[in-house]
Amino acid sequence: MKIVLFGASGNIGRPTTEELLRRGHTVTAVTRAGHIDGLKHKALTVTTGDVTDPAAVAGLAASHDAVLSAVGPRIGQESDRATIVGAARALIDGLRRAGVTRLVTIGGAGSLRTPTGARVMDDPDFPALWKANAEAQSEALDLYRGVHDLDWTYVSPAAVIGAGERTGAYRSAGDTLLTDDDGNSRISYADYAIALADTIESGTAIRRRITVAY
């Protein structure tokens, strides 16, 4: 596939770029700086672009098979909503303009449901630093849920995502937070990247949110 990947140099974007290249896809990687340090590949093109600008999204998406967004703001800053919701609006508009229907986007875990039915981010112990981000991610998800002419998938990670081993093992579910037998919810960046690549390849989970965790 020919895939545009926004946010390709970040903690999630870079391993996702590497995973897609490993699988033989052609990747147009979009970053703020226009490069990814130390990463070169014959099937990789790195460029700049504003994911919150529908015209820029349309221009980059044209002639590609799918778009994957791994864009996220700097946590706790005023730009949380502008980046996340702005990107959702521009991706929807831009893909329509480009005639590209397949979109996979990363999302937050805050809007996932716990076994009680409450949202994760409504827990009194939810970190204040992540609150604005979680609310913006939830708003973006609501925007996607109103879209019926694009084949979008919103992929929420576990409650904790970070550096770790690439195991290739993960579980998936719908809107409910996944936890292990000890009540932990986690996944590595590398295995989240595998889940994103699996999702865009399989063409499943169309117009719905899924979550992945160990």
PDB file of C-alpha atoms in Angstrom:
ATOM      1  CA  MET A   1       0.000   0.000   0.000  1.00  0.00           C
ATOM      2  CA  LYS A   2       0.933   3.639  -0.383  1.00  0.00           C
ATOM      3  CA  ILE A   3       0.365   5.212   3.013  1.00  0.00           C
ATOM      4  CA  VAL A   4       0.644   8.781   4.309  1.00  0.00           C
ATOM      5  CA  LEU A   5       1.664   8.831   7.965  1.00  0.00           C
ATOM      6  CA  PHE A   6       1.237  12.080   9.902  1.00  0.00           C
ATOM      7  CA  GLY A   7       3.337  12.486  13.052  1.00  0.00           C
ATOM      8  CA  ALA A   8       5.882  10.011  11.727  1.00  0.00           C
ATOM      9  CA  SER A   9       8.796  10.990  13.976  1.00  0.00           C
ATOM     10  CA  GLY A  10       7.040  10.770  17.358  1.00  0.00           C
ATOM     11  CA  ASN A  11       7.072   8.054  19.996  1.00  0.00           C
ATOM     12  CA  ILE A  12       4.236   6.266  18.205  1.00  0.00           C
ATOM     13  CA  GLY A  13       4.839   7.520  14.676  1.00  0.00           C
ATOM     14  CA  ARG A  14       8.421   6.389  14.311  1.00  0.00           C
ATOM     15  CA  PRO A  15       7.899   2.709  15.268  1.00  0.00           C
ATOM     16  CA  THR A  16       4.775   2.733  13.102  1.00  0.00           C
ATOM     17  CA  THR A  17       6.776   4.070  10.161  1.00  0.00           C
ATOM     18  CA  GLU A  18       9.382   1.352  10.711  1.00  0.00           C
ATOM     19  CA  GLU A  19       6.683  -1.330  11.015  1.00  0.00           C
ATOM     20  CA  LEU A  20       5.006  -0.301   7.755  1.00  0.00           C
ATOM     21  CA  LEU A  21       8.342  -0.243   5.921  1.00  0.00           C
ATOM     22  CA  ARG A  22       9.221  -3.652   7.375  1.00  0.00           C
ATOM     23  CA  ARG A  23       6.020  -5.002   5.809  1.00  0.00           C
ATOM     24  CA  GLY A  24       6.833  -3.651   2.364  1.00  0.00           C
ATOM     25  CA  HIS A  25       4.577  -0.603   2.226  1.00  0.00           C
ATOM     26  CA  THR A  26       5.519   2.718   0.631  1.00  0.00           C
ATOM     27  CA  VAL A  27       5.345   5.471   3.238  1.00  0.00           C
ATOM     28  CA  THR A  28       5.087   9.239   2.896  1.00  0.00           C
ATOM     29  CA  ALA A  29       6.095  10.332   6.384  1.00  0.00           C
ATOM     30  CA  VAL A  30       4.938  13.784   7.483  1.00  0.00           C
ATOM     31  CA  THR A  31       6.853  15.470  10.309  1.00  0.00           C
ATOM     32  CA  ARG A  32       7.263  18.992  11.677  1.00  0.00           C
ATOM     33  CA  ALA A  33      10.952  19.050  10.783  1.00  0.00           C
ATOM     34  CA  GLY A  34      10.739  17.254   7.448  1.00  0.00           C
ATOM     35  CA  HIS A  35      13.111  14.474   8.472  1.00  0.00           C
ATOM     36  CA  ILE A  36      13.367  11.457  10.777  1.00  0.00           C
ATOM     37  CA  ASP A  37      16.780  11.188  12.395  1.00  0.00           C
ATOM     38  CA  GLY A  38      18.646   8.049  11.418  1.00  0.00           C
ATOM     39  CA  LEU A  39      15.880   6.538   9.325  1.00  0.00           C
ATOM     40  CA  LYS A  40      16.332   6.038   5.596  1.00  0.00           C
ATOM     41  CA  HIS A  41      14.617   3.554   3.286  1.00  0.00           C
ATOM     42  CA  LYS A  42      14.037   3.294  -0.448  1.00  0.00           C
ATOM     43  CA  ALA A  43      10.256   3.173   0.149  1.00  0.00           C
ATOM     44  CA  LEU A  44      10.265   6.181   2.504  1.00  0.00           C
ATOM     45  CA  THR A  45       9.667   9.818   1.598  1.00  0.00           C
ATOM     46  CA  VAL A  46       9.792  12.366   4.427  1.00  0.00           C
ATOM     47  CA  THR A  47       8.142  15.758   4.092  1.00  0.00           C
ATOM     48  CA  THR A  48       6.516  18.547   6.103  1.00  0.00           C
ATOM     49  CA  GLY A  49       2.822  19.242   6.334  1.00  0.00           C
ATOM     50  CA  ASP A  50       0.161  20.663   8.624  1.00  0.00           C
ATOM     51  CA  VAL A  51      -2.317  17.981   9.704  1.00  0.00           C
ATOM     52  CA  THR A  52      -4.727  20.695  10.856  1.00  0.00           C
ATOM     53  CA  ASP A  53      -4.944  22.170   7.322  1.00  0.00           C
ATOM     54  CA  PRO A  54      -7.490  20.357   5.114  1.00  0.00           C
ATOM     55  CA  ALA A  55      -5.816  21.537   1.898  1.00  0.00           C
ATOM     56  CA  ALA A  56      -2.440  20.232   3.060  1.00  0.00           C
ATOM     57  CA  VAL A  57      -3.985  16.900   4.060  1.00  0.00           C
ATOM     58  CA  ALA A  58      -5.719  16.613   0.685  1.00  0.00           C
ATOM     59  CA  GLY A  59      -2.536  17.378  -1.226  1.00  0.00           C
ATOM     60  CA  LEU A  60      -0.502  14.816   0.685  1.00  0.00           C
ATOM     61  CA  ALA A  61      -3.204  12.118   0.645  1.00  0.00           C
ATOM     62  CA  ALA A  62      -3.829  12.320  -3.101  1.00  0.00           C
ATOM     63  CA  SER A  63      -2.725   9.177  -4.986  1.00  0.00           C
ATOM     64  CA  HIS A  64      -2.271   7.218  -1.733  1.00  0.00           C
ATOM     65  CA  ASP A  65      -4.281   4.211  -0.593  1.00  0.00           C
ATOM     66  CA  ALA A  66      -4.666   5.177   3.037  1.00  0.00           C
ATOM     67  CA  VAL A  67      -3.791   7.717   5.712  1.00  0.00           C
ATOM     68  CA  LEU A  68      -2.562   6.958   9.222  1.00  0.00           C
ATOM     69  CA  SER A  69      -2.427   9.710  11.826  1.00  0.00           C
ATOM     70  CA  ALA A  70      -0.113   9.323  14.807  1.00  0.00           C
ATOM     71  CA  VAL A  71      -0.308  12.998  15.702  1.00  0.00           C
ATOM     72  CA  GLY A  72      -0.556  14.115  19.304  1.00  0.00           C
ATOM     73  CA  PRO A  73       0.129  17.400  21.088  1.00  0.00           C
ATOM     74  CA  ARG A  74       2.519  18.081  23.901  1.00  0.00           C
ATOM     75  CA  ILE A  75       0.609  16.859  26.905  1.00  0.00           C
ATOM     76  CA  GLY A  76      -0.841  19.476  29.241  1.00  0.00           C
ATOM     77  CA  GLN A  77      -0.412  22.443  26.925  1.00  0.00           C
ATOM     78  CA  GLU A  78      -3.047  24.811  25.590  1.00  0.00           C
ATOM     79  CA  SER A  79      -2.611  23.284  22.127  1.00  0.00           C
ATOM     80  CA  ASP A  80      -4.191  19.966  23.118  1.00  0.00           C
ATOM     81  CA  ARG A  81      -7.631  20.674  21.699  1.00  0.00           C
ATOM     82  CA  ALA A  82      -6.422  22.726  18.732  1.00  0.00           C
ATOM     83  CA  THR A  83      -4.113  19.929  17.634  1.00  0.00           C
ATOM     84  CA  ILE A  84      -6.330  16.907  18.232  1.00  0.00           C
ATOM     85  CA  VAL A  85      -9.722  18.280  17.214  1.00  0.00           C
ATOM     86  CA  GLY A  86      -8.184  20.419  14.480  1.00  0.00           C
ATOM     87  CA  ALA A  87      -6.459  17.365  13.040  1.00  0.00           C
ATOM     88  CA  ALA A  88      -9.689  15.335  13.121  1.00  0.00           C
ATOM     89  CA  ARG A  89     -11.596  18.036  11.235  1.00  0.00           C
ATOM     90  CA  ALA A  90      -8.827  18.481   8.668  1.00  0.00           C
ATOM     91  CA  LEU A  91      -8.340  14.749   8.119  1.00  0.00           C
ATOM     92  CA  ILE A  92     -12.057  14.258   7.482  1.00  0.00           C
ATOM     93  CA  ASP A  93     -12.245  17.215   5.097  1.00  0.00           C
ATOM     94  CA  GLY A  94      -8.886  16.534   3.441  1.00  0.00           C
ATOM     95  CA  LEU A  95      -9.535  12.861   2.731  1.00  0.00           C
ATOM     96  CA  ARG A  96     -12.886  13.723   1.198  1.00  0.00           C
ATOM     97  CA  ARG A  97     -11.192  16.240  -1.092  1.00  0.00           C
ATOM     98  CA  ALA A  98      -8.511  13.731  -2.055  1.00  0.00           C
ATOM     99  CA  GLY A  99     -10.952  10.884  -2.670  1.00  0.00           C
ATOM    100  CA  VAL A 100      -9.151   8.655  -0.158  1.00  0.00           C
ATOM    101  CA  THR A 101     -11.493   6.724   2.114  1.00  0.00           C
ATOM    102  CA  ARG A 102      -9.247   4.704   4.462  1.00  0.00           C
ATOM    103  CA  LEU A 103      -8.115   6.420   7.665  1.00  0.00           C
ATOM    104  CA  VAL A 104      -6.582   4.932  10.802  1.00  0.00           C
ATOM    105  CA  THR A 105      -5.925   7.340  13.648  1.00  0.00           C
ATOM    106  CA  ILE A 106      -4.498   6.994  17.120  1.00  0.00           C
ATOM    107  CA  GLY A 107      -6.751   8.003  19.974  1.00  0.00           C
ATOM    108  CA  GLY A 108      -6.717   8.311  23.716  1.00  0.00           C
ATOM    109  CA  ALA A 109      -7.625   5.831  26.439  1.00  0.00           C
ATOM    110  CA  GLY A 110      -9.485   8.389  28.560  1.00  0.00           C
ATOM    111  CA  SER A 111     -12.833   7.848  26.854  1.00  0.00           C
ATOM    112  CA  LEU A 112     -12.704   4.062  27.214  1.00  0.00           C
ATOM    113  CA  ARG A 113     -15.183   2.526  29.635  1.00  0.00           C
ATOM    114  CA  THR A 114     -14.282   0.724  32.834  1.00  0.00           C
ATOM    115  CA  PRO A 115     -16.234  -2.354  34.007  1.00  0.00           C
ATOM    116  CA  THR A 116     -18.578   0.001  35.919  1.00  0.00           C
ATOM    117  CA  GLY A 117     -19.473   1.796  32.687  1.00  0.00           C
ATOM    118  CA  ALA A 118     -17.728   5.037  33.681  1.00  0.00           C
ATOM    119  CA  ARG A 119     -15.141   6.636  31.441  1.00  0.00           C
ATOM    120  CA  VAL A 120     -11.506   6.233  32.475  1.00  0.00           C
ATOM    121  CA  MET A 121     -10.986  10.003  32.510  1.00  0.00           C
ATOM    122  CA  ASP A 122     -13.902  10.528  34.934  1.00  0.00           C
ATOM    123  CA  ASP A 123     -12.070   8.686  37.707  1.00  0.00           C
ATOM    124  CA  PRO A 124     -11.119  11.144  40.495  1.00  0.00           C
ATOM    125  CA  ASP A 125      -7.547   9.817  40.329  1.00  0.00           C
ATOM    126  CA  PHE A 126      -7.184  10.480  36.593  1.00  0.00           C
ATOM    127  CA  PRO A 127      -4.029  12.642  36.168  1.00  0.00           C
ATOM    128  CA  ALA A 128      -4.892  16.319  35.786  1.00  0.00           C
ATOM    129  CA  LEU A 129      -2.027  16.703  33.293  1.00  0.00           C
ATOM    130  CA  TRP A 130      -3.831  14.399  30.852  1.00  0.00           C
ATOM    131  CA  LYS A 131      -7.361  15.781  31.321  1.00  0.00           C
ATOM    132  CA  ALA A 132      -7.381  18.323  28.470  1.00  0.00           C
ATOM    133  CA  ASN A 133      -5.843  15.769  26.146  1.00  0.00           C
ATOM    134  CA  ALA A 134      -8.427  13.124  27.065  1.00  0.00           C
ATOM    135  CA  GLU A 135     -11.321  15.532  26.594  1.00  0.00           C
ATOM    136  CA  ALA A 136      -9.984  16.578  23.184  1.00  0.00           C
ATOM    137  CA  GLN A 137      -9.522  12.956  22.132  1.00  0.00           C
ATOM    138  CA  SER A 138     -13.101  12.215  23.176  1.00  0.00           C
ATOM    139  CA  GLU A 139     -14.351  15.187  21.143  1.00  0.00           C
ATOM    140  CA  ALA A 140     -12.387  13.972  18.117  1.00  0.00           C
ATOM    141  CA  LEU A 141     -13.912  10.503  18.475  1.00  0.00           C
ATOM    142  CA  ASP A 142     -17.389  12.040  18.477  1.00  0.00           C
ATOM    143  CA  LEU A 143     -16.520  13.827  15.229  1.00  0.00           C
ATOM    144  CA  TYR A 144     -15.423  10.577  13.595  1.00  0.00           C
ATOM    145  CA  ARG A 145     -18.557   8.808  14.773  1.00  0.00           C
ATOM    146  CA  GLY A 146     -20.579  11.286  12.744  1.00  0.00           C
ATOM    147  CA  VAL A 147     -18.707  10.384   9.538  1.00  0.00           C
ATOM    148  CA  HIS A 148     -20.279   7.712   7.328  1.00  0.00           C
ATOM    149  CA  ASP A 149     -18.497   8.245   4.009  1.00  0.00           C
ATOM    150  CA  LEU A 150     -14.946   7.426   5.178  1.00  0.00           C
ATOM    151  CA  ASP A 151     -13.606   4.056   6.331  1.00  0.00           C
ATOM    152  CA  TRP A 152     -12.102   5.368   9.556  1.00  0.00           C
ATOM    153  CA  THR A 153     -10.816   3.418  12.558  1.00  0.00           C
ATOM    154  CA  TYR A 154      -9.932   5.086  15.851  1.00  0.00           C
ATOM    155  CA  VAL A 155      -7.386   3.016  17.805  1.00  0.00           C
ATOM    156  CA  SER A 156      -7.080   3.689  21.532  1.00  0.00           C
ATOM    157  CA  PRO A 157      -4.031   2.334  23.365  1.00  0.00           C
ATOM    158  CA  ALA A 158      -3.923   0.847  26.834  1.00  0.00           C
ATOM    159  CA  ALA A 159      -4.039   3.190  29.831  1.00  0.00           C
ATOM    160  CA  VAL A 160      -0.231   3.100  29.928  1.00  0.00           C
ATOM    161  CA  ILE A 161       1.853   3.163  26.758  1.00  0.00           C
ATOM    162  CA  GLY A 162       5.616   3.520  26.673  1.00  0.00           C
ATOM    163  CA  ALA A 163       8.950   2.125  25.624  1.00  0.00           C
ATOM    164  CA  GLY A 164       9.233  -1.640  25.659  1.00  0.00           C
ATOM    165  CA  GLU A 165       9.783  -4.844  23.781  1.00  0.00           C
ATOM    166  CA  ARG A 166       8.300  -5.584  20.352  1.00  0.00           C
ATOM    167  CA  THR A 167       6.539  -8.872  21.157  1.00  0.00           C
ATOM    168  CA  GLY A 168       3.910  -8.985  18.414  1.00  0.00           C
ATOM    169  CA  ALA A 169       1.318 -10.004  20.997  1.00  0.00           C
ATOM    170  CA  TYR A 170      -1.686  -7.911  21.932  1.00  0.00           C
ATOM    171  CA  ARG A 171      -5.422  -8.191  22.551  1.00  0.00           C
ATOM    172  CA  SER A 172      -8.103  -5.974  21.061  1.00  0.00           C
ATOM    173  CA  ALA A 173     -11.568  -4.914  22.164  1.00  0.00           C
ATOM    174  CA  GLY A 174     -14.137  -2.208  21.515  1.00  0.00           C
ATOM    175  CA  ASP A 175     -14.925   0.645  23.908  1.00  0.00           C
ATOM    176  CA  THR A 176     -13.882  -1.106  27.138  1.00  0.00           C
ATOM    177  CA  LEU A 177     -10.468  -0.662  28.745  1.00  0.00           C
ATOM    178  CA  LEU A 178      -8.430  -3.876  28.568  1.00  0.00           C
ATOM    179  CA  THR A 179      -6.574  -4.986  31.689  1.00  0.00           C
ATOM    180  CA  ASP A 180      -4.512  -8.041  32.608  1.00  0.00           C
ATOM    181  CA  ASP A 181      -5.163 -10.386  35.526  1.00  0.00           C
ATOM    182  CA  ASP A 182      -3.501  -7.922  37.897  1.00  0.00           C
ATOM    183  CA  GLY A 183      -5.616  -5.000  36.734  1.00  0.00           C
ATOM    184  CA  ASN A 184      -2.844  -3.369  34.700  1.00  0.00           C
ATOM    185  CA  SER A 185      -3.516  -1.851  31.292  1.00  0.00           C
ATOM    186  CA  ARG A 186      -0.409  -1.338  29.204  1.00  0.00           C
ATOM    187  CA  ILE A 187       1.244  -1.755  25.810  1.00  0.00           C
ATOM    188  CA  SER A 188       4.588  -0.811  24.291  1.00  0.00           C
ATOM    189  CA  TYR A 189       4.971   1.716  21.485  1.00  0.00           C
ATOM    190  CA  ALA A 190       6.334  -1.077  19.295  1.00  0.00           C
ATOM    191  CA  ASP A 191       3.358  -3.389  19.813  1.00  0.00           C
ATOM    192  CA  TYR A 192       0.909  -0.516  19.422  1.00  0.00           C
ATOM    193  CA  ALA A 193       2.606   0.139  16.073  1.00  0.00           C
ATOM    194  CA  ILE A 194       2.024  -3.499  15.115  1.00  0.00           C
ATOM    195  CA  ALA A 195      -1.663  -3.117  15.974  1.00  0.00           C
ATOM    196  CA  LEU A 196      -1.910   0.044  13.861  1.00  0.00           C
ATOM    197  CA  ALA A 197      -0.247  -1.680  10.906  1.00  0.00           C
ATOM    198  CA  ASP A 198      -2.488  -4.744  11.303  1.00  0.00           C
ATOM    199  CA  THR A 199      -5.556  -2.503  11.350  1.00  0.00           C
ATOM    200  CA  ILE A 200      -4.685  -0.552   8.224  1.00  0.00           C
ATOM    201  CA  GLU A 201      -3.775  -3.756   6.367  1.00  0.00           C
ATOM    202  CA  SER A 202      -6.823  -5.770   7.369  1.00  0.00           C
ATOM    203  CA  GLY A 203      -9.417  -3.152   6.528  1.00  0.00           C
ATOM    204  CA  THR A 204     -11.443  -4.245   9.546  1.00  0.00           C
ATOM    205  CA  ALA A 205     -13.048  -2.246  12.369  1.00  0.00           C
ATOM    206  CA  ILE A 206     -14.559   0.149   9.852  1.00  0.00           C
ATOM    207  CA  ARG A 207     -16.202   3.253  11.341  1.00  0.00           C
ATOM    208  CA  ARG A 208     -15.626   2.258  14.920  1.00  0.00           C
ATOM    209  CA  ARG A 209     -13.211   2.612  17.823  1.00  0.00           C
ATOM    210  CA  ILE A 210     -11.066  -0.273  19.010  1.00  0.00           C
ATOM    211  CA  THR A 211      -8.520  -0.530  21.803  1.00  0.00           C
ATOM    212  CA  VAL A 212      -5.408  -2.672  22.094  1.00  0.00           C
ATOM    213  CA  ALA A 213      -3.426  -3.817  25.134  1.00  0.00           C
ATOM    214  CA  TYR A 214      -1.618  -6.831  26.544  1.00  0.00           C
TER     215      TYR A 214
END
